[in-house]
Amino acid sequence: MTADEWGAPPARPPAAGRLLVATPLLTDPHFHRTVVYLLEHDGGGTVGVVLNRPSHTPVGQVLPDWHDVTSEPQVVFNGGPVQPDGALCLGLLGGSGVAGMREVVDGVSTVDLDGDVTVVAPAASRLRVFAGHSGWSPGQLEHELAEGAWWVAPGSPADLFSADPRPLWTTVLRRQPPPLCFLATYPDDPTLN
């Protein structure tokens, strides 16, 4: 079922700062009911992080120096199936030109976890750590969008740093225009409806 068949609003192209919202058709366990914040989308492919999959691992267990400066919940998030043993940190930059931070869009920046936490922490109002990320090769995401696996929605730093990320799939869908907002109540198993 394509986005048009869902009755979705006109398609937005993927871009840094936007969200990919998994449609109910996407049953891959890595992405079922996920919301992915896009960090990069260009000719080289697409990179993002899953926002609504916090783990039970405290940041301090893997990055002790960063635990006290990360946003609630202070756990490592499962960013996606690509390089799951690698850590990626995103921050909300309060100014510009901070060593160890590179702005992606709208103040959201990548953070060098090998950098000096005492320099980065005061410059960032929010920080979140992800294990792994989500990635698509050139053309792969466009193919998945055409198949109806994802919706593209506007994103904001509030989505990225939500203190309660688990219901983000429903939250993001509810704020979309009709008829997409109605799918926020789509059951996990429609046969039980």
Short mmCIF file of C-alpha atoms in Angstrom, two decimals:
data_model
loop_
_atom_site.label_atom_id
_atom_site.label_comp_id
_atom_site.label_asym_id
_atom_site.label_seq_id
_atom_site.Cartn_x
_atom_site.Cartn_y
_atom_site.Cartn_z
CA MET A 1 0.00 0.00 0.00
CA THR A 2 1.55 3.30 -1.05
CA ALA A 3 1.43 6.58 0.87
CA ASP A 4 -1.31 7.75 -1.52
CA GLU A 5 -3.40 4.67 -0.72
CA TRP A 6 -3.12 5.50 2.99
CA GLY A 7 -4.58 8.88 2.15
CA ALA A 8 -1.41 10.57 3.34
CA PRO A 9 -0.85 14.27 2.72
CA PRO A 10 1.39 15.23 -0.20
CA ALA A 11 4.78 13.61 0.16
CA ARG A 12 7.64 15.60 1.63
CA PRO A 13 11.10 14.67 0.48
CA PRO A 14 13.42 13.23 3.11
CA ALA A 15 15.90 15.80 4.49
CA ALA A 16 18.06 16.36 7.55
CA GLY A 17 15.86 17.28 10.50
CA ARG A 18 12.79 15.48 9.20
CA LEU A 19 11.31 12.30 10.62
CA LEU A 20 10.67 8.93 9.05
CA VAL A 21 7.60 7.36 10.65
CA ALA A 22 7.23 3.63 10.03
CA THR A 23 3.89 2.73 8.49
CA PRO A 24 2.02 -0.32 9.82
CA LEU A 25 3.24 -2.18 6.71
CA LEU A 26 6.83 -2.09 7.98
CA THR A 27 7.12 -5.24 10.06
CA ASP A 28 10.94 -5.47 10.22
CA PRO A 29 11.56 -5.75 13.98
CA HIS A 30 14.35 -3.15 13.77
CA PHE A 31 11.86 -0.54 12.56
CA HIS A 32 8.34 -1.65 13.59
CA ARG A 33 6.54 1.52 14.82
CA THR A 34 9.72 3.54 14.94
CA VAL A 35 10.38 7.21 14.43
CA VAL A 36 13.74 7.96 12.80
CA TYR A 37 15.35 11.42 12.96
CA LEU A 38 17.21 12.05 9.70
CA LEU A 39 20.75 13.39 10.04
CA GLU A 40 21.74 13.22 6.39
CA HIS A 41 20.06 12.58 3.06
CA ASP A 42 22.06 13.14 -0.10
CA GLY A 43 23.51 11.36 -3.10
CA GLY A 44 25.56 9.14 -0.79
CA GLY A 45 22.51 7.73 0.98
CA THR A 46 20.60 8.42 4.17
CA VAL A 47 21.58 8.30 7.84
CA GLY A 48 19.35 8.67 10.88
CA VAL A 49 18.72 7.46 14.42
CA VAL A 50 15.69 5.73 15.92
CA LEU A 51 14.21 8.03 18.57
CA ASN A 52 11.76 5.78 20.38
CA ARG A 53 13.90 2.79 21.39
CA PRO A 54 15.59 3.58 24.71
CA SER A 55 17.61 0.69 26.09
CA HIS A 56 18.01 -0.25 29.75
CA THR A 57 21.73 0.55 29.67
CA PRO A 58 22.65 3.71 31.60
CA VAL A 59 24.92 6.07 29.67
CA GLY A 60 27.32 5.96 32.65
CA GLN A 61 27.83 2.23 32.18
CA VAL A 62 29.47 2.77 28.77
CA LEU A 63 30.50 6.46 28.87
CA PRO A 64 31.00 7.41 32.53
CA ASP A 65 32.09 11.01 31.82
CA TRP A 66 28.92 11.72 29.82
CA HIS A 67 26.24 10.26 32.12
CA ASP A 68 25.49 13.34 34.21
CA VAL A 69 25.20 15.66 31.20
CA THR A 70 22.81 13.59 29.05
CA SER A 71 19.08 14.28 28.87
CA GLU A 72 16.46 12.14 30.60
CA PRO A 73 16.08 9.27 30.28
CA GLN A 74 19.84 8.89 30.82
CA VAL A 75 20.14 5.63 28.91
CA VAL A 76 21.74 4.67 25.63
CA PHE A 77 19.17 4.60 22.81
CA ASN A 78 19.12 1.90 20.12
CA GLY A 79 19.79 4.13 17.10
CA GLY A 80 19.44 1.38 14.53
CA PRO A 81 20.96 -1.82 13.18
CA VAL A 82 24.04 -0.24 11.53
CA GLN A 83 27.21 -0.40 13.66
CA PRO A 84 25.33 -1.28 16.88
CA ASP A 85 28.60 -1.33 18.85
CA GLY A 86 29.39 2.27 17.87
CA ALA A 87 28.20 5.28 19.85
CA LEU A 88 26.79 8.42 18.30
CA CYS A 89 25.87 11.48 20.35
CA LEU A 90 23.56 14.30 19.35
CA GLY A 91 23.23 17.59 21.14
CA LEU A 92 21.16 20.74 20.94
CA LEU A 93 23.68 23.50 20.45
CA GLY A 94 23.13 26.71 22.38
CA GLY A 95 25.59 28.75 20.29
CA SER A 96 27.92 28.28 17.37
CA GLY A 97 31.48 27.22 16.79
CA VAL A 98 31.84 24.79 19.70
CA ALA A 99 34.80 22.43 19.44
CA GLY A 100 33.61 18.83 19.23
CA MET A 101 30.18 19.67 17.78
CA ARG A 102 29.06 19.86 14.13
CA GLU A 103 25.62 21.30 13.40
CA VAL A 104 23.29 19.13 11.33
CA VAL A 105 20.17 21.32 11.25
CA ASP A 106 18.30 23.74 13.54
CA GLY A 107 20.89 23.60 16.32
CA VAL A 108 20.96 19.79 16.40
CA SER A 109 24.60 18.76 16.23
CA THR A 110 26.73 15.66 16.24
CA VAL A 111 28.99 15.50 19.29
CA ASP A 112 32.49 14.05 19.41
CA LEU A 113 32.38 11.65 22.36
CA ASP A 114 36.19 11.68 22.42
CA GLY A 115 36.01 15.44 23.01
CA ASP A 116 36.16 17.27 26.30
CA VAL A 117 32.83 16.88 28.10
CA THR A 118 33.57 20.04 30.13
CA VAL A 119 33.67 22.06 26.89
CA VAL A 120 30.70 20.42 25.14
CA ALA A 121 28.25 20.16 28.05
CA PRO A 122 27.93 23.90 28.78
CA ALA A 123 27.35 24.62 25.07
CA ALA A 124 24.57 22.05 24.64
CA SER A 125 21.19 22.35 26.29
CA ARG A 126 20.41 18.66 25.56
CA LEU A 127 22.51 15.57 24.82
CA ARG A 128 21.48 12.04 23.82
CA VAL A 129 23.64 8.95 23.13
CA PHE A 130 22.72 6.28 20.56
CA ALA A 131 24.20 2.82 19.99
CA GLY A 132 24.26 2.31 16.25
CA HIS A 133 22.34 4.18 13.61
CA SER A 134 19.98 3.60 10.69
CA GLY A 135 21.29 3.80 7.15
CA TRP A 136 20.10 3.46 3.58
CA SER A 137 22.21 3.20 0.45
CA PRO A 138 21.56 5.62 -2.43
CA GLY A 139 18.01 5.10 -3.73
CA GLN A 140 17.07 2.55 -1.04
CA LEU A 141 14.98 4.94 1.06
CA GLU A 142 13.18 6.28 -2.03
CA HIS A 143 12.28 2.68 -2.91
CA GLU A 144 10.96 2.05 0.61
CA LEU A 145 8.96 5.29 0.50
CA ALA A 146 7.41 4.27 -2.83
CA GLU A 147 6.48 0.89 -1.32
CA GLY A 148 4.64 2.67 1.49
CA ALA A 149 7.00 1.61 4.31
CA TRP A 150 7.56 5.15 5.65
CA TRP A 151 5.93 8.54 5.98
CA VAL A 152 8.09 11.66 6.06
CA ALA A 153 7.02 14.19 8.70
CA PRO A 154 8.39 17.47 10.03
CA GLY A 155 10.73 16.97 12.96
CA SER A 156 11.90 19.13 15.81
CA PRO A 157 14.54 19.00 18.53
CA ALA A 158 11.68 18.30 20.97
CA ASP A 159 11.17 14.93 19.22
CA LEU A 160 14.85 14.09 19.42
CA PHE A 161 15.16 14.90 23.12
CA SER A 162 11.73 13.79 24.38
CA ALA A 163 11.79 12.76 28.04
CA ASP A 164 9.13 10.12 27.22
CA PRO A 165 10.17 8.70 23.84
CA ARG A 166 8.27 5.39 23.81
CA PRO A 167 4.90 6.84 22.61
CA LEU A 168 6.59 9.03 19.97
CA TRP A 169 5.13 7.04 17.04
CA THR A 170 1.60 7.87 18.17
CA THR A 171 2.52 11.44 19.19
CA VAL A 172 4.04 12.28 15.80
CA LEU A 173 1.12 10.77 13.87
CA ARG A 174 -1.46 12.61 15.98
CA ARG A 175 -0.02 15.99 15.02
CA GLN A 176 -0.17 15.25 11.27
CA PRO A 177 -3.04 16.55 9.14
CA PRO A 178 -5.99 14.24 8.38
CA PRO A 179 -6.24 11.50 7.39
CA LEU A 180 -2.73 10.53 8.57
CA CYS A 181 -3.50 11.59 12.17
CA PHE A 182 -6.23 8.94 12.35
CA LEU A 183 -3.62 6.20 11.98
CA ALA A 184 -2.17 7.10 15.39
CA THR A 185 -4.69 4.65 16.85
CA TYR A 186 -3.90 1.87 14.36
CA PRO A 187 -3.74 -1.37 16.40
CA ASP A 188 -0.64 -3.53 16.52
CA ASP A 189 -2.73 -6.44 15.31
CA PRO A 190 -5.75 -5.27 13.24
CA THR A 191 -7.27 -8.76 13.35
CA LEU A 192 -7.94 -8.25 17.07
CA ASN A 193 -9.84 -5.04 16.42
#
